[in-house]
Amino acid sequence: SFADSLLNERKRRDREERLNIVLWRQPLVTLQYFFLETLISLKEWTIKLWHRRSILVSLLLMLAVLTATYYVEGTHQQYVRYMEKKFFWCAYWVGLGILSSVGLGTGLHTFLLYLGPHIASVTLAAYECNSVNFPEPPYPDQIICPDEEAEGSISLWAIISKVRLEACMWGAGTAIGELPPYFMARAARLSGAEPDDEEYQEFEEMLEHAETAQDFASRAKLAVQNLVQKVGFFGILACASIPNPLFDLAGITCGHFLVPFWTFFGATLIGKAVIKMHIQKLFVIITFSKHIVEQMVSLIGAVPRVGPSLQKPFREYLEAQRLKLHHKADSGAPQGENWLSWMFEKLVIAMVCYFILSIINSMAQSYAKRLQQKMYSEEKTK
């Protein structure tokens, strides 16, 4: 109808107006909206904690018992220190996994920035040391070859086992980060509401025009939706087990069709933390195995004109890493190591800064959406 078309046009203009609220276009408005949205979020979380104060008190009592166990002297301290180390190590990787897929802004690509380089470092060290029994400490903060020389060749399975814990924890974090779209769609379906969420609206439009969709993107989304809806647990498992940029749609589909929580989360957890994680881990380990790295460096040298100049810093960097593994890093680091390390550090800083900016923009746009929804509500009551 004409009224519906006017409403849709107005919503489209409002969405475009919200997308323009970014730091590099409207810095003062964006910062103001960000702080206001932060205060509202803190207020909402405080109210939710107050409604669940019995659970909160239980957690505080448990924390008090753990604190007493931590500080009281006794023979149990060695186990406490071991559990503390493992807990923070696992929490670190779970947190990075959540940041990678939580959906705030564009997400932080923590596999490329943290987990991938960690697996690559362990792989290079394993082939150089011919062992994965790195002394702890300093591992995992620093990798040093063990004093005893191992016989035979290092196996692929040994490297996989060495990095399995951190890889699986990172995969579990990505599975947890996929829950918000599921809960959003499930709450909307149970309440009968129509949330002003772009992904959910796109999903609703896709369901309405499923038969007439012709472009590749729409058919791909429809295929994901049909796979999840018709196959169930194994369909979700298949979508979660491969690198899939459309998996948010799977979460929305499961929430919309009221798929049980443990069916969705169980399949997502197995797919991301076990199957997909082993595929990615195997790819990195094979890519950074000793002979393939040497071949890659040789291929860089074969590039006409610029090849030898590019090859030199890579060779010096690899040699510096080998010296570090054998306690010879004090002899002086080559210039190539500083150059490559400087480039990677700046890349990490740039991506983290972009992620923080995307969070600020996203929260500012959320506050703008609140204002627009409030305006709609006031107009309906008139």
XYZ file of C-alpha atoms in Angstrom:
382
model
C 0.000 0.000 0.000
C 0.951 3.653 -0.349
C 1.330 4.095 3.436
C 3.623 1.057 3.676
C 5.795 2.329 0.829
C 6.114 5.712 2.575
C 7.060 3.982 5.827
C 9.662 1.808 4.089
C 11.111 4.855 2.340
C 11.342 6.690 5.642
C 13.047 3.728 7.306
C 15.515 3.574 4.430
C 16.359 7.282 4.857
C 16.719 6.820 8.614
C 19.072 3.888 8.058
C 21.210 5.949 5.697
C 21.241 8.786 8.239
C 22.436 6.405 10.953
C 25.207 5.027 8.753
C 26.556 8.571 8.348
C 27.130 8.827 12.115
C 30.821 7.920 12.130
C 33.856 9.544 13.720
C 35.393 10.805 10.481
C 32.166 12.568 9.387
C 30.439 13.692 12.597
C 33.006 13.291 15.397
C 31.238 15.291 18.114
C 27.816 13.730 17.519
C 29.337 10.246 17.312
C 31.214 10.629 20.603
C 28.149 12.104 22.321
C 25.908 9.248 21.142
C 28.583 6.691 22.065
C 28.791 7.912 25.680
C 24.996 8.067 25.997
C 24.625 4.534 24.605
C 27.337 3.351 27.013
C 25.431 4.806 29.981
C 22.178 3.205 28.825
C 23.899 -0.169 28.377
C 25.438 0.041 31.856
C 22.018 0.868 33.311
C 20.401 -2.091 31.507
C 23.123 -4.484 32.667
C 22.792 -3.222 36.248
C 19.028 -3.849 36.188
C 19.539 -7.341 34.762
C 22.099 -8.145 37.469
C 19.709 -6.893 40.137
C 16.934 -9.171 38.841
C 19.388 -12.083 38.983
C 20.895 -11.122 42.332
C 20.629 -14.667 43.703
C 22.909 -15.946 40.935
C 25.203 -12.953 41.481
C 25.467 -13.655 45.227
C 26.276 -17.320 44.506
C 29.032 -16.294 42.116
C 30.458 -13.841 44.668
C 30.496 -16.577 47.350
C 32.246 -18.938 44.943
C 34.763 -16.209 44.125
C 35.404 -15.669 47.846
C 36.081 -19.403 48.356
C 38.437 -19.468 45.377
C 40.240 -16.352 46.659
C 40.733 -17.974 50.073
C 42.041 -21.143 48.418
C 44.411 -19.049 46.329
C 46.004 -17.193 49.259
C 46.022 -19.886 51.972
C 49.393 -21.630 52.100
C 49.557 -25.394 51.695
C 50.523 -28.284 49.457
C 47.615 -27.430 47.166
C 49.370 -24.264 45.945
C 51.193 -26.055 43.122
C 47.857 -27.215 41.698
C 46.353 -23.753 42.211
C 49.202 -22.131 40.250
C 48.845 -24.687 37.472
C 45.066 -24.144 37.219
C 45.552 -20.360 37.317
C 47.974 -20.497 34.412
C 45.701 -22.748 32.328
C 42.588 -20.709 33.142
C 44.066 -17.380 32.017
C 45.601 -18.991 28.926
C 42.229 -20.458 27.916
C 40.345 -17.257 28.788
C 42.767 -15.251 26.634
C 42.039 -17.334 23.524
C 38.289 -17.572 24.206
C 38.192 -13.778 24.483
C 40.039 -13.361 21.191
C 37.604 -15.793 19.550
C 34.605 -13.818 20.817
C 36.123 -10.577 19.487
C 36.504 -12.222 16.092
C 32.788 -12.980 15.609
C 30.824 -11.033 18.199
C 29.393 -8.722 15.536
C 30.455 -5.338 16.948
C 31.368 -3.394 13.843
C 33.444 -5.565 11.525
C 34.947 -7.859 14.168
C 38.638 -8.201 14.959
C 40.415 -10.772 12.777
C 42.191 -12.394 15.696
C 43.073 -15.564 13.777
C 45.262 -13.603 11.366
C 46.677 -11.371 14.119
C 47.214 -13.795 17.002
C 46.336 -17.475 16.588
C 47.760 -17.922 13.085
C 51.157 -16.357 13.964
C 51.270 -18.400 17.198
C 50.709 -21.680 15.305
C 53.262 -20.611 12.687
C 55.865 -19.837 15.391
C 55.334 -23.215 17.063
C 55.583 -24.958 13.674
C 58.845 -23.250 12.697
C 60.297 -23.930 16.155
C 59.226 -27.581 16.093
C 61.048 -28.222 12.817
C 64.128 -26.299 13.963
C 64.284 -27.923 17.427
C 63.037 -31.298 16.159
C 60.825 -31.307 19.254
C 57.772 -29.645 20.784
C 58.910 -30.074 24.395
C 59.749 -26.407 24.833
C 60.708 -25.557 28.454
C 57.886 -24.024 30.508
C 58.476 -21.270 31.431
C 59.276 -19.310 29.244
C 56.856 -21.072 26.822
C 54.356 -19.886 25.613
C 55.662 -16.308 26.043
C 58.963 -17.287 24.457
C 59.925 -20.426 22.550
C 63.352 -21.952 23.271
C 64.613 -25.339 22.112
C 65.000 -27.949 24.873
C 68.542 -28.765 25.997
C 68.318 -32.448 25.090
C 68.506 -33.240 21.388
C 65.619 -35.295 20.039
C 66.188 -38.093 17.579
C 64.103 -38.746 14.485
C 61.862 -36.284 12.690
C 59.051 -34.210 14.124
C 55.571 -35.426 13.209
C 52.648 -33.335 12.014
C 50.453 -34.834 14.743
C 52.879 -33.657 17.465
C 52.572 -30.042 16.278
C 48.779 -30.328 16.062
C 48.632 -31.651 19.623
C 50.906 -28.859 20.876
C 48.559 -26.066 19.741
C 45.256 -27.928 20.137
C 44.199 -26.277 23.427
C 44.568 -22.670 22.298
C 43.071 -23.421 18.871
C 39.995 -25.132 20.338
C 39.528 -22.347 22.903
C 39.652 -19.764 20.107
C 37.096 -21.796 18.138
C 34.834 -22.002 21.206
C 35.052 -18.215 21.519
C 33.913 -17.764 17.909
C 30.963 -20.082 18.630
C 29.962 -17.950 21.643
C 30.206 -14.839 19.471
C 27.568 -16.284 17.107
C 24.871 -16.329 19.828
C 23.613 -12.678 19.604
C 21.951 -13.093 16.146
C 20.285 -16.309 17.378
C 18.878 -14.715 20.543
C 17.795 -11.575 18.659
C 15.792 -13.537 16.064
C 14.353 -15.924 18.674
C 13.167 -13.070 20.904
C 11.615 -11.278 17.904
C 9.747 -14.429 16.828
C 8.422 -15.199 20.330
C 7.318 -11.626 20.973
C 5.925 -11.045 17.503
C 7.922 -7.827 17.223
C 9.618 -6.503 14.114
C 13.050 -5.267 15.247
C 14.723 -2.517 13.270
C 17.743 -4.688 12.550
C 19.160 -4.689 9.024
C 20.164 -8.351 8.995
C 16.818 -9.486 10.374
C 14.877 -7.334 7.906
C 17.001 -8.710 5.068
C 16.200 -12.216 6.296
C 12.440 -11.458 6.347
C 12.589 -10.004 2.832
C 14.505 -13.050 1.628
C 11.768 -15.337 2.971
C 9.087 -13.274 1.211
C 10.890 -13.252 -2.161
C 12.530 -16.685 -1.933
C 10.949 -18.013 -5.114
C 11.917 -15.060 -7.316
C 15.527 -14.596 -6.133
C 17.944 -14.730 -9.079
C 21.281 -13.191 -8.020
C 24.060 -15.370 -6.608
C 24.139 -13.728 -3.154
C 20.406 -14.229 -2.591
C 20.580 -17.846 -3.763
C 23.573 -18.512 -1.511
C 21.725 -17.081 1.500
C 18.642 -19.058 0.592
C 20.727 -22.238 0.331
C 22.131 -21.654 3.827
C 18.637 -21.019 5.177
C 17.218 -24.178 3.541
C 20.151 -26.301 4.727
C 19.763 -25.164 8.327
C 15.965 -25.374 8.339
C 15.576 -28.771 6.667
C 18.658 -30.690 7.830
C 18.738 -29.307 11.384
C 21.713 -30.240 13.566
C 23.855 -31.566 10.716
C 22.983 -28.595 8.512
C 24.173 -26.192 11.221
C 27.259 -28.389 11.708
C 28.040 -28.237 7.981
C 27.708 -24.429 7.891
C 29.876 -24.013 10.992
C 32.605 -26.423 9.840
C 33.774 -24.332 6.878
C 34.827 -20.670 6.571
C 31.372 -19.194 6.023
C 30.746 -15.411 5.970
C 26.993 -16.121 5.885
C 26.903 -17.966 9.215
C 25.170 -15.004 10.913
C 22.243 -15.873 8.649
C 22.287 -19.428 10.034
C 21.992 -18.025 13.563
C 19.080 -15.784 12.539
C 17.398 -18.734 10.787
C 17.727 -20.958 13.854
C 16.347 -18.242 16.109
C 13.482 -17.425 13.739
C 12.367 -21.057 13.435
C 12.839 -21.636 17.207
C 15.559 -24.261 16.886
C 16.449 -25.431 20.435
C 19.408 -23.600 21.936
C 21.576 -26.672 22.529
C 20.928 -27.927 19.005
C 22.195 -24.646 17.569
C 25.027 -24.027 20.023
C 26.137 -27.682 20.176
C 26.430 -27.943 16.389
C 28.133 -24.533 16.192
C 30.600 -25.442 18.949
C 31.550 -28.780 17.385
C 31.815 -27.264 13.921
C 33.898 -24.228 14.861
C 35.968 -25.503 17.817
C 36.721 -29.001 16.486
C 36.226 -29.492 12.735
C 36.857 -26.016 11.302
C 39.639 -25.315 13.809
C 41.552 -28.460 12.831
C 41.198 -27.580 9.134
C 42.590 -24.067 9.683
C 45.300 -25.333 12.006
C 46.394 -28.006 9.529
C 46.553 -25.415 6.744
C 48.809 -23.089 8.790
C 51.083 -25.929 9.926
C 51.545 -27.245 6.396
C 52.075 -23.722 5.025
C 54.811 -22.964 7.574
C 56.562 -26.322 7.505
C 60.315 -25.992 6.992
C 60.629 -27.065 3.364
C 57.630 -25.012 2.180
C 58.943 -21.858 3.900
C 62.346 -22.356 2.249
C 60.651 -22.800 -1.133
C 58.604 -19.627 -0.603
C 61.727 -17.619 0.240
C 63.432 -19.023 -2.864
C 60.450 -18.036 -5.006
C 60.637 -14.490 -3.616
C 64.242 -14.330 -4.814
C 63.156 -15.362 -8.305
C 61.049 -12.198 -8.767
C 62.778 -10.019 -11.408
C 64.686 -6.939 -10.168
C 63.158 -6.621 -6.678
C 63.394 -10.330 -5.733
C 66.868 -10.391 -4.127
C 66.235 -7.205 -2.139
C 62.949 -8.643 -0.808
C 64.490 -12.038 -0.144
C 67.278 -10.716 2.075
C 65.165 -9.439 5.022
C 63.122 -12.671 5.049
C 66.248 -14.822 5.172
C 67.724 -12.645 7.925
C 64.467 -12.809 9.878
C 64.330 -16.619 9.693
C 67.980 -16.848 10.708
C 67.339 -14.540 13.662
C 64.477 -16.768 14.795
C 66.725 -19.842 14.593
C 69.363 -18.069 16.707
C 66.744 -17.152 19.289
C 65.609 -20.757 19.540
C 69.169 -21.819 20.393
C 69.876 -19.081 23.010
C 71.991 -17.023 20.602
C 69.763 -13.981 20.314
C 72.167 -11.852 22.435
C 74.688 -11.733 19.608
C 72.695 -8.967 17.901
C 69.521 -8.989 15.856
C 69.740 -8.448 12.110
C 68.093 -5.395 10.599
C 65.628 -7.563 8.667
C 64.091 -8.803 11.884
C 63.413 -5.262 13.078
C 61.869 -4.318 9.735
C 59.455 -7.272 9.598
C 58.590 -6.998 13.292
C 57.928 -3.287 12.875
C 55.582 -3.948 9.935
C 53.606 -6.615 11.815
C 53.340 -4.492 14.977
C 51.984 -1.551 12.982
C 49.491 -3.860 11.237
C 48.227 -5.156 14.590
C 47.936 -1.619 16.001
C 46.061 -0.410 12.895
C 43.549 -3.287 12.983
C 42.951 -2.935 16.734
C 42.406 0.821 16.328
C 39.976 0.201 13.465
C 38.102 -2.323 15.613
C 37.808 0.197 18.457
C 36.572 2.853 16.019
C 33.999 0.411 14.633
C 32.714 -0.265 18.174
C 32.359 3.484 18.835
C 30.531 3.981 15.524
C 28.300 0.959 16.102
C 27.241 2.074 19.580
C 26.638 5.646 18.381
C 24.421 4.305 15.585
C 22.575 2.154 18.135
C 21.728 5.285 20.134
C 20.555 7.020 16.952
C 18.312 4.011 16.308
C 16.861 4.419 19.820
C 16.003 8.050 19.065
C 14.336 7.109 15.774
C 12.308 4.326 17.386
C 11.217 6.712 20.142
C 10.048 9.148 17.458
C 8.047 6.372 15.748
C 6.415 5.444 19.058
C 5.437 9.055 19.804
C 3.895 9.444 16.335
C 1.822 6.262 16.788
C 0.412 7.459 20.114
C -0.740 10.792 18.689
